[in-house]
Short mmCIF file of C-alpha atoms in Angstrom, two decimals:
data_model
loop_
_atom_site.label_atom_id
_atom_site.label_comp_id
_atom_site.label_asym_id
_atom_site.label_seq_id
_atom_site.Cartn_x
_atom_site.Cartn_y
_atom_site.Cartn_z
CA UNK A 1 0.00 0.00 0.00
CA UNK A 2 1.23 3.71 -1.03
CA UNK A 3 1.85 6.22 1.45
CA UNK A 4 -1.09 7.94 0.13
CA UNK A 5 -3.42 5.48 0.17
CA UNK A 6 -1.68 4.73 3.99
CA UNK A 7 -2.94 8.85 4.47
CA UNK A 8 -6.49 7.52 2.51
CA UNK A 9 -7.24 5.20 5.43
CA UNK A 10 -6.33 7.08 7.85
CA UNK A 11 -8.23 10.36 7.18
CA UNK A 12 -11.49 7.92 6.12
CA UNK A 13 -11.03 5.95 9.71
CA UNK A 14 -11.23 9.25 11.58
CA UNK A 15 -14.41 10.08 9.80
CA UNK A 16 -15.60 7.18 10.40
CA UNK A 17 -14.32 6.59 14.27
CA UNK A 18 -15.60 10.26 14.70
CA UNK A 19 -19.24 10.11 12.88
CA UNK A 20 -19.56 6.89 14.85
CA UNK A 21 -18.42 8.06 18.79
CA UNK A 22 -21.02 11.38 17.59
CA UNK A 23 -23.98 9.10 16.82
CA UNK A 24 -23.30 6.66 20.30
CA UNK A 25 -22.82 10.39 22.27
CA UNK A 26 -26.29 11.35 20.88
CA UNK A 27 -28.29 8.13 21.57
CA UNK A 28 -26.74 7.88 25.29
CA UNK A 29 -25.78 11.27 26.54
CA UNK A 30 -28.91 13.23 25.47
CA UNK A 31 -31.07 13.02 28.53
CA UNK A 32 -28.17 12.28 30.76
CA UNK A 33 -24.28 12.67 31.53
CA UNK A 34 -22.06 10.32 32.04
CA UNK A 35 -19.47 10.38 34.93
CA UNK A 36 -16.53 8.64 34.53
CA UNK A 37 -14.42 9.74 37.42
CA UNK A 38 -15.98 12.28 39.48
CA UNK A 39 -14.88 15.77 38.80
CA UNK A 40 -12.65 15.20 36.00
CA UNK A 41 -13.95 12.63 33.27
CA UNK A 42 -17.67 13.04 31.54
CA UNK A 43 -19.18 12.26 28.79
CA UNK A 44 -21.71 15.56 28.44
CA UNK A 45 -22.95 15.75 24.86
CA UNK A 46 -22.88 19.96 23.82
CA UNK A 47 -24.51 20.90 20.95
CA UNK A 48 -21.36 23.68 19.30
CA UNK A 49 -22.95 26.21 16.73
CA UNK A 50 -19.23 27.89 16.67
CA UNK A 51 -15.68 26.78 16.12
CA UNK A 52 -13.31 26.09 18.60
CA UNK A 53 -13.81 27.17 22.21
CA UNK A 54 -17.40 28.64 20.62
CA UNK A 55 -15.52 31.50 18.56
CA UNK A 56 -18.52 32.71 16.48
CA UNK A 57 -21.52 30.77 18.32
CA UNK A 58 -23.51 33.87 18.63
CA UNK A 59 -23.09 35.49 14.86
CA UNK A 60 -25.85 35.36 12.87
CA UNK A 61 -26.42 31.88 11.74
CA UNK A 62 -25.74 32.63 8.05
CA UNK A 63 -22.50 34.24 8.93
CA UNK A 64 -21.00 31.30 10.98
CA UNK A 65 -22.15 28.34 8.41
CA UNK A 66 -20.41 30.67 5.69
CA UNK A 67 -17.65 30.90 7.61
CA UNK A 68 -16.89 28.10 9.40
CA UNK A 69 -18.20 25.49 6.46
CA UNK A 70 -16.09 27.43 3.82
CA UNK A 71 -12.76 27.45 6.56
CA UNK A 72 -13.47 23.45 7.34
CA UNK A 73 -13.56 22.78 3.53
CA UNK A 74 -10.86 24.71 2.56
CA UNK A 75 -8.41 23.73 5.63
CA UNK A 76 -9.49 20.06 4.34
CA UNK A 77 -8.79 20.21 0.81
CA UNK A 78 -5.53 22.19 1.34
CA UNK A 79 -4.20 19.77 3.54
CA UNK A 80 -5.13 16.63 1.47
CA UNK A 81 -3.81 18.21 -1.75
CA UNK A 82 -0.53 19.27 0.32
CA UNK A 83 -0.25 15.50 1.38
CA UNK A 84 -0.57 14.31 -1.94
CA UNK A 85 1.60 16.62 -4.01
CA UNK A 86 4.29 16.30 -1.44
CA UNK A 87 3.90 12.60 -0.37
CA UNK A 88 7.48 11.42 -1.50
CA UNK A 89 9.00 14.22 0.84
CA UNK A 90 7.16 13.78 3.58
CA UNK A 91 8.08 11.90 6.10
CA UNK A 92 5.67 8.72 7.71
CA UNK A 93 5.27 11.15 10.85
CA UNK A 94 4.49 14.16 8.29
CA UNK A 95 2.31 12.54 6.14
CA UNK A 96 -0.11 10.68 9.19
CA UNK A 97 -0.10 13.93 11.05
CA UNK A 98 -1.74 15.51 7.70
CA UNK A 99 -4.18 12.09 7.88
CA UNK A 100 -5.17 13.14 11.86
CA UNK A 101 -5.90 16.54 10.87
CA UNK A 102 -7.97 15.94 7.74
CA UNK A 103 -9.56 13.47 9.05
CA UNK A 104 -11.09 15.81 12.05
CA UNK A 105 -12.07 18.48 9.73
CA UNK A 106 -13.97 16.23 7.29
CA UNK A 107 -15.97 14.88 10.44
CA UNK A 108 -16.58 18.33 12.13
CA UNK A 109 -17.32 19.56 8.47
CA UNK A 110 -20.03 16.37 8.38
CA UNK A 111 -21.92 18.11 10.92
CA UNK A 112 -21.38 21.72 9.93
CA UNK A 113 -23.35 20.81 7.11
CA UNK A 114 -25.78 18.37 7.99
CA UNK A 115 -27.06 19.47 11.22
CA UNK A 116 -25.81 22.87 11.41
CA UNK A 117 -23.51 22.49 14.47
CA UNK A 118 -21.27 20.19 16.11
CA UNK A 119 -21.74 17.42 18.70
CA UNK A 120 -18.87 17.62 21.33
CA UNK A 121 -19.30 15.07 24.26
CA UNK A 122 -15.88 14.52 26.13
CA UNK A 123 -15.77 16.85 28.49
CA UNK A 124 -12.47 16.65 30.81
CA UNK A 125 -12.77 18.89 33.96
CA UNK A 126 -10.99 19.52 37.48
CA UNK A 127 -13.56 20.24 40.01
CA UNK A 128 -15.27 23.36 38.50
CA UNK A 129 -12.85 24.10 35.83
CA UNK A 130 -13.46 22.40 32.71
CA UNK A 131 -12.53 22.38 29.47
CA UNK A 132 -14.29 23.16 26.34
CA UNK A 133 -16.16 19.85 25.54
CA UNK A 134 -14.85 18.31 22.28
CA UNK A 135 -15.14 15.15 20.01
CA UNK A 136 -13.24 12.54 18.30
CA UNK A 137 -12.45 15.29 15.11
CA UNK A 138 -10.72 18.02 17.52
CA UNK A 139 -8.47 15.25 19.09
CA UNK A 140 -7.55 14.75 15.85
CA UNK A 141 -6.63 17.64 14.60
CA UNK A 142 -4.85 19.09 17.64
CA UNK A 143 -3.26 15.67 18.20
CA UNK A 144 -2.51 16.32 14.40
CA UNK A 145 -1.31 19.74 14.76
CA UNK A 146 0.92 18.92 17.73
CA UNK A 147 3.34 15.94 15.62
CA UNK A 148 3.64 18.03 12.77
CA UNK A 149 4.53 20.91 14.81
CA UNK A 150 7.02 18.60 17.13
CA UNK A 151 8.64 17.80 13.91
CA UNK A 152 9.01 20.35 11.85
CA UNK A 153 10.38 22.65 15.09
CA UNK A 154 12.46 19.85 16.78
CA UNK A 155 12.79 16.66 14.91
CA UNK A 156 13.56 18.00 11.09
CA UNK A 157 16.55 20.41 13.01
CA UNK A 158 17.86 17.61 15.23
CA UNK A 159 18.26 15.32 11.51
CA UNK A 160 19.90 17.83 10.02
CA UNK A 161 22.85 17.72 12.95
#
């Protein structure tokens, strides 16, 4: 198997990992939380009309899908074009971390489109501070974000030595 196709199967097993864990979250964390460990593992399902953190949840609803259905499409289609023009220079580590992060913005784009928002349910926490809930498609893109990053700042450079 190509490294492309390797990419392929990757980005399509987020969707898919990510459309599924979305669909379970709906169906068992609608009425109800989940607690995991008490005070700092739920599952809470949140309904996100905005991006990240809920940048834009309160802009008038044509704004945000414009916005934030033409950024997820483009961010996706940038990076999978990138991956595959440049898949013979990339490294394994390069190339997956590409897969992670268009993966996550083909699922998040899923629901941008379908149902107009999109469902976060892990919601991480210590006592009264929590973080922003989020779902499978934001792990992968920060998780995503984060190897690239590691590598092209530290790993590329110590190579090169």
């Amino acid at each position: 198997m190509g490294k492309f196709h390797r990419f392929l199967l990757i980005v399509f097993s987020i969707i898919a990992l990510d459309l599924l864990t979305k669909e379970i979250a709906v169906r068992l964390f609608s009425e109800k939380d989940f607690i995991v460990i008490p005070n700092f593992f739920n599952f809470t399902l949140v309904w996100n009309k905005g991006a990240a953190f809920g940048v834009l949840a309160n802009a008038p609803i044509w704004v945000r899908k414009l916005i934030l259905i033409f950024a997820s499409l483009i961010a996706a289609i940038a990076t999978i074009v990138y991956a595959y023009a440049k898949q013979n220079k990339l490294s394994k580590l390069e190339l997956y971390s590409l897969a992670l992060i268009a993966g996550g913005a083909l699922g998040n784009l899923y629901d941008r489109i379908f149902l107009g928002q999109v469902r976060d349910f892990i919601d991480w926490h210590i006592f009264q501070y929590h973080w922003p809930a989020f779902n499978i498609a934001d792990a992968s893109i920060t998780i995503g974000i984060f190897l690239f990053a590691l590598n092209e700042l530290y790993l590329k450079n110590r190579n090169k030595d």
